[in-house]
GROMACS .gro file of C-alpha atoms in nm:
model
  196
    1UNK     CA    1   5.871   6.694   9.926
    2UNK     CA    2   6.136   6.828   9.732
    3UNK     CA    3   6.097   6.839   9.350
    4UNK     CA    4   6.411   6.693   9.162
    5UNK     CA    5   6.511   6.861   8.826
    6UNK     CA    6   6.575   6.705   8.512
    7UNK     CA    7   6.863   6.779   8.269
    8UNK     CA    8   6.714   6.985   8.074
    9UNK     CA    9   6.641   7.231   8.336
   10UNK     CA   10   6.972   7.213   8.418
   11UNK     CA   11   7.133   7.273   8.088
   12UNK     CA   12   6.885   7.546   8.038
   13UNK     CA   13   6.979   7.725   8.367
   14UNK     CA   14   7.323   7.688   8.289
   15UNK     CA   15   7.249   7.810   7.944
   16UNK     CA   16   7.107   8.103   8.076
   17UNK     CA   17   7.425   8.152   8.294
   18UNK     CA   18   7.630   8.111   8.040
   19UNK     CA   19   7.444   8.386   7.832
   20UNK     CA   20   7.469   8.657   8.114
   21UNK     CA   21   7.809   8.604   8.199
   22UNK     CA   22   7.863   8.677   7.839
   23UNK     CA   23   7.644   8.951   7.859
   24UNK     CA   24   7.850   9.056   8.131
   25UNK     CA   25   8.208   9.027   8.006
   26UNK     CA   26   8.091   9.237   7.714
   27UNK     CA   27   7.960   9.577   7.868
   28UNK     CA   28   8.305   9.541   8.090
   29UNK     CA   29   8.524   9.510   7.776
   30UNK     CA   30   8.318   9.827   7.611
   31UNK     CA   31   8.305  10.046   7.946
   32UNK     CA   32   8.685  10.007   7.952
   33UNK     CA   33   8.717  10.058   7.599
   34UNK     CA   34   8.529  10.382   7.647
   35UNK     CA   35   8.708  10.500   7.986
   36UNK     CA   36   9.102  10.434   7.709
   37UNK     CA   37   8.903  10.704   7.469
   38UNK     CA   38   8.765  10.923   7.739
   39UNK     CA   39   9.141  10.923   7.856
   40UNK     CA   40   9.332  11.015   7.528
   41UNK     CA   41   9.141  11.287   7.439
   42UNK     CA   42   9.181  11.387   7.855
   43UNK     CA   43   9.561  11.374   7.742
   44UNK     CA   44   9.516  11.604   7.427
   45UNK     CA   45   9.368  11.874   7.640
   46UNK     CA   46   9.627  11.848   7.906
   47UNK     CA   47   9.907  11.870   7.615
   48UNK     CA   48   9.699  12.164   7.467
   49UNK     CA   49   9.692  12.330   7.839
   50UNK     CA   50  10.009  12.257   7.915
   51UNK     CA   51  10.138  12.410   7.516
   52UNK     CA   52   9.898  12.689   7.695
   53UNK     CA   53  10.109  12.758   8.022
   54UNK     CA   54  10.450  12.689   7.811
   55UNK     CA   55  10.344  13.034   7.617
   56UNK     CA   56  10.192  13.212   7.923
   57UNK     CA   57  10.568  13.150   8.071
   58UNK     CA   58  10.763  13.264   7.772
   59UNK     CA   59  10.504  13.581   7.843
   60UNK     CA   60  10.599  13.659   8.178
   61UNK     CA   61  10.986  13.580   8.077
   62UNK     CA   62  10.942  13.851   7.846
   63UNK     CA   63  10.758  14.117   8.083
   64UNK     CA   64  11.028  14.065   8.305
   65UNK     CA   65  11.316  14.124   8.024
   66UNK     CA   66  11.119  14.482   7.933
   67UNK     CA   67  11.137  14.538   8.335
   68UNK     CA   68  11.520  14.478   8.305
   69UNK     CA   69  11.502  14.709   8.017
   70UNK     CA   70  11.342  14.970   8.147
   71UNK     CA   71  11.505  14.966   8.474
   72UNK     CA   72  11.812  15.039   8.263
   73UNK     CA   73  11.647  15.351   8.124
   74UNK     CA   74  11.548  15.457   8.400
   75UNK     CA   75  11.901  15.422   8.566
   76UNK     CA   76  11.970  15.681   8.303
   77UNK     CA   77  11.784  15.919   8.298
   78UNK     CA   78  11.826  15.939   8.745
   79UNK     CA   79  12.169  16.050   8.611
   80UNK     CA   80  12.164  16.270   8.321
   81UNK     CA   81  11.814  16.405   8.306
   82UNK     CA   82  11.870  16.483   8.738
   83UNK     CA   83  12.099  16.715   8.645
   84UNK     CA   84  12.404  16.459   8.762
   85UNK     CA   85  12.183  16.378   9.068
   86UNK     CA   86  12.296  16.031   9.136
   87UNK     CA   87  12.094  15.862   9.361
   88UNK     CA   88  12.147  15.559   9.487
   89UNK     CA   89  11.995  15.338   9.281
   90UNK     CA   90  11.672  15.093   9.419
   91UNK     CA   91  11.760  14.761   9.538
   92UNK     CA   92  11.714  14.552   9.177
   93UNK     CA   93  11.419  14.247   9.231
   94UNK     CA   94  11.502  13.939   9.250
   95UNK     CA   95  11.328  13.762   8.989
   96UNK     CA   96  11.279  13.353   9.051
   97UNK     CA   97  11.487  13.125   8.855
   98UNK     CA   98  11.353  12.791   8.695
   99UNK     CA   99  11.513  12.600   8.967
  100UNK     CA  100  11.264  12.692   9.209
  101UNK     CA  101  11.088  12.452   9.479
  102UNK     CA  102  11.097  12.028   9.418
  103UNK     CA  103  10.835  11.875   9.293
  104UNK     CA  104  10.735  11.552   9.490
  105UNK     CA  105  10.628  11.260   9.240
  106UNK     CA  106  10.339  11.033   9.240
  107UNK     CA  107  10.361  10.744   9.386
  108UNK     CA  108  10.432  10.442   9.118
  109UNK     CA  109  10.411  10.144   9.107
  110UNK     CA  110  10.727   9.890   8.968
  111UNK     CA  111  10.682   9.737   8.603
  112UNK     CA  112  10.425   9.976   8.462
  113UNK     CA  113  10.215   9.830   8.187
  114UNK     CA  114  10.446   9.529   8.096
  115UNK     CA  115  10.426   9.399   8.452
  116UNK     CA  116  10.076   9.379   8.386
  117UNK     CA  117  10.070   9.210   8.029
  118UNK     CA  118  10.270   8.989   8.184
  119UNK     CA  119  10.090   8.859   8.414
  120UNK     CA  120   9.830   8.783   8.193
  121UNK     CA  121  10.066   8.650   7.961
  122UNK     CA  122  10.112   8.333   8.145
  123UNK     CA  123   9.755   8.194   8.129
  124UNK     CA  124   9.528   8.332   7.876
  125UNK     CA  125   9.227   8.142   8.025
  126UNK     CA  126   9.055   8.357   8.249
  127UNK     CA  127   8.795   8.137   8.334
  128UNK     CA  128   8.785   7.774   8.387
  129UNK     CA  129   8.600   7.600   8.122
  130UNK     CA  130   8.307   7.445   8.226
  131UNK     CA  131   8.097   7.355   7.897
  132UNK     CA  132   8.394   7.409   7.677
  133UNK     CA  133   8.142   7.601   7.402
  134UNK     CA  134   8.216   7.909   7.189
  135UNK     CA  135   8.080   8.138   7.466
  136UNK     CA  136   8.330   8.068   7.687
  137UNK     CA  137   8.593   8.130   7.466
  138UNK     CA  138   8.427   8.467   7.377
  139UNK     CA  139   8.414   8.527   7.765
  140UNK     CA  140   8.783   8.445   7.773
  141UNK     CA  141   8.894   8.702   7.505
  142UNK     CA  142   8.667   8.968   7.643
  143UNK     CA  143   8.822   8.910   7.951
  144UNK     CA  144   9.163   8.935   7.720
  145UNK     CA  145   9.046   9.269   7.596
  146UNK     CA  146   8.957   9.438   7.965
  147UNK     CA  147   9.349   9.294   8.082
  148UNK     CA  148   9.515   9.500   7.799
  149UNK     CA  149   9.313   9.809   7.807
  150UNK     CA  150   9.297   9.804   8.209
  151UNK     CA  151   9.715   9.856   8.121
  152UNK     CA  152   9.665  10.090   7.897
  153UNK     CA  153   9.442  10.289   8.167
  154UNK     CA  154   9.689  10.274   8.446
  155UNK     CA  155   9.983  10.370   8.178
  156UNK     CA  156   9.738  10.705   8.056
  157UNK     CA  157   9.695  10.753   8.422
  158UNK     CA  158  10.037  10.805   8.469
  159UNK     CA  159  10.099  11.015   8.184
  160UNK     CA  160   9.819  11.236   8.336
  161UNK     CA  161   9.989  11.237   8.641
  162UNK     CA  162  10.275  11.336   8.480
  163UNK     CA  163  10.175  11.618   8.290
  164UNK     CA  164   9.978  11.735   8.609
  165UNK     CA  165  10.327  11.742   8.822
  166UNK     CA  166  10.496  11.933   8.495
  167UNK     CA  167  10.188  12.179   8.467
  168UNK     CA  168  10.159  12.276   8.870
  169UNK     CA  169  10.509  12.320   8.864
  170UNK     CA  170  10.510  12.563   8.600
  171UNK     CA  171  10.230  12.735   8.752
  172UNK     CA  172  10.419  12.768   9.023
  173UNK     CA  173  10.681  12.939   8.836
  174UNK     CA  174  10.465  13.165   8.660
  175UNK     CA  175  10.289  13.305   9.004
  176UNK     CA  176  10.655  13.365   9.123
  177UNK     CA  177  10.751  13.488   8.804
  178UNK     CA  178  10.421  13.746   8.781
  179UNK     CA  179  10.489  13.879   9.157
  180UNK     CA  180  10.838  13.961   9.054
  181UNK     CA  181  10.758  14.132   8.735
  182UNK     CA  182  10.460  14.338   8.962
  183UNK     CA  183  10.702  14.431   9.220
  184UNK     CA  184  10.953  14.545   8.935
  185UNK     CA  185  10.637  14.754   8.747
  186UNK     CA  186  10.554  14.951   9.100
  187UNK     CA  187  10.950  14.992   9.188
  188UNK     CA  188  11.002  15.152   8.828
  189UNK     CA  189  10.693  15.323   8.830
  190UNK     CA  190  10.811  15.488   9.166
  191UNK     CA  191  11.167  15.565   8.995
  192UNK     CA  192  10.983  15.705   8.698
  193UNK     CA  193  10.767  15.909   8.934
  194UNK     CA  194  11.041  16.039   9.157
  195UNK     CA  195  11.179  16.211   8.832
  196UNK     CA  196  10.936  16.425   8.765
   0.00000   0.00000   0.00000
């Protein structure tokens, strides 16, 4: 025999529904929340890093100017201090420009963060009302919330990727950059040596 239930079961099951799906809409609005923070401060450090590599270039830049420099002197003293022995002088390095190798981008995808918003912007009811109570309209604007910060998050994402293109690329120019300089430090070094 199967046991009907009375109203009052019913409104208390759907009660307890009710109370879990807001339950539910509220640790997703506060775990996305948390992931927007985790986020910016990922973005300060990969400003500060990339302030980092921006100074590690200007380095290298100037390693290689002394280089030039000395390569100069050097040039010199082959003639004068040689006793007018002019060698021929070394084959200069060539030292990598900025315009090195392209950088492929990251995929994207069209309308960025307002294409989102706007989607949402056409309903604001995320859920159907069922009860039509105050809990539902909390789940609705926690719903609201996760929307606009999920935008947010794929707008910081891109950012990241971003800086991430910007930063391997200039790592790639300093490794070019640092072989050069070596190269020029050993052929100078073997000029210098050759003098003595």
């Amino acid at each position: 025999m199967a046991q009907f239930r009375t109203m009052e079961q019913i409104q208390s099951e759907a009660n307890a529904t009710l109370d879990e799906d807001l339950q539910r809409t509220e640790r997703m609005k506060r775990l996305v929340q948390d992931d927007r923070e985790t986020n910016a401060k990922t973005l300060e450090e990969l400003d500060r890093q990339g302030d980092a590599l921006r100074r590690i270039e200007g380095h290298v830049d100037g390693i290689h100017a002394s280089n030039v420099e000395a390569r100069g002197h050097i040039s010199h003293m082959e003639k004068w201090c040689g006793l007018f022995r002019c060698k021929k002088p070394s084959r200069d390095v060539d030292y990598p420009s900025d315009g090195g190798a392209q950088v492929e981008m990251q995929p994207r995808t069209a309308g960025g963060k307002g294409q989102a918003a706007a989607s949402g912007a056409a309903s604001d009811q995320y859920i159907r009302p069922i009860v039509g109570d105050d809990r539902e309209k909390e789940m609705n604007g926690n719903l609201r919330v996760v929307h606009d910060v999920l935008g947010d998050l794929r707008q910081q994402a891109e950012m990241m990727g971003d800086e991430l293109e910007d930063q391997n690329a200039r790592l790639d120019r300093i490794n070019a950059k640092t072989t050069a300089a070596t190269s020029e430090v050993k052929q100078n070094t073997r000029r210098t040596t050759a003098l003595m």
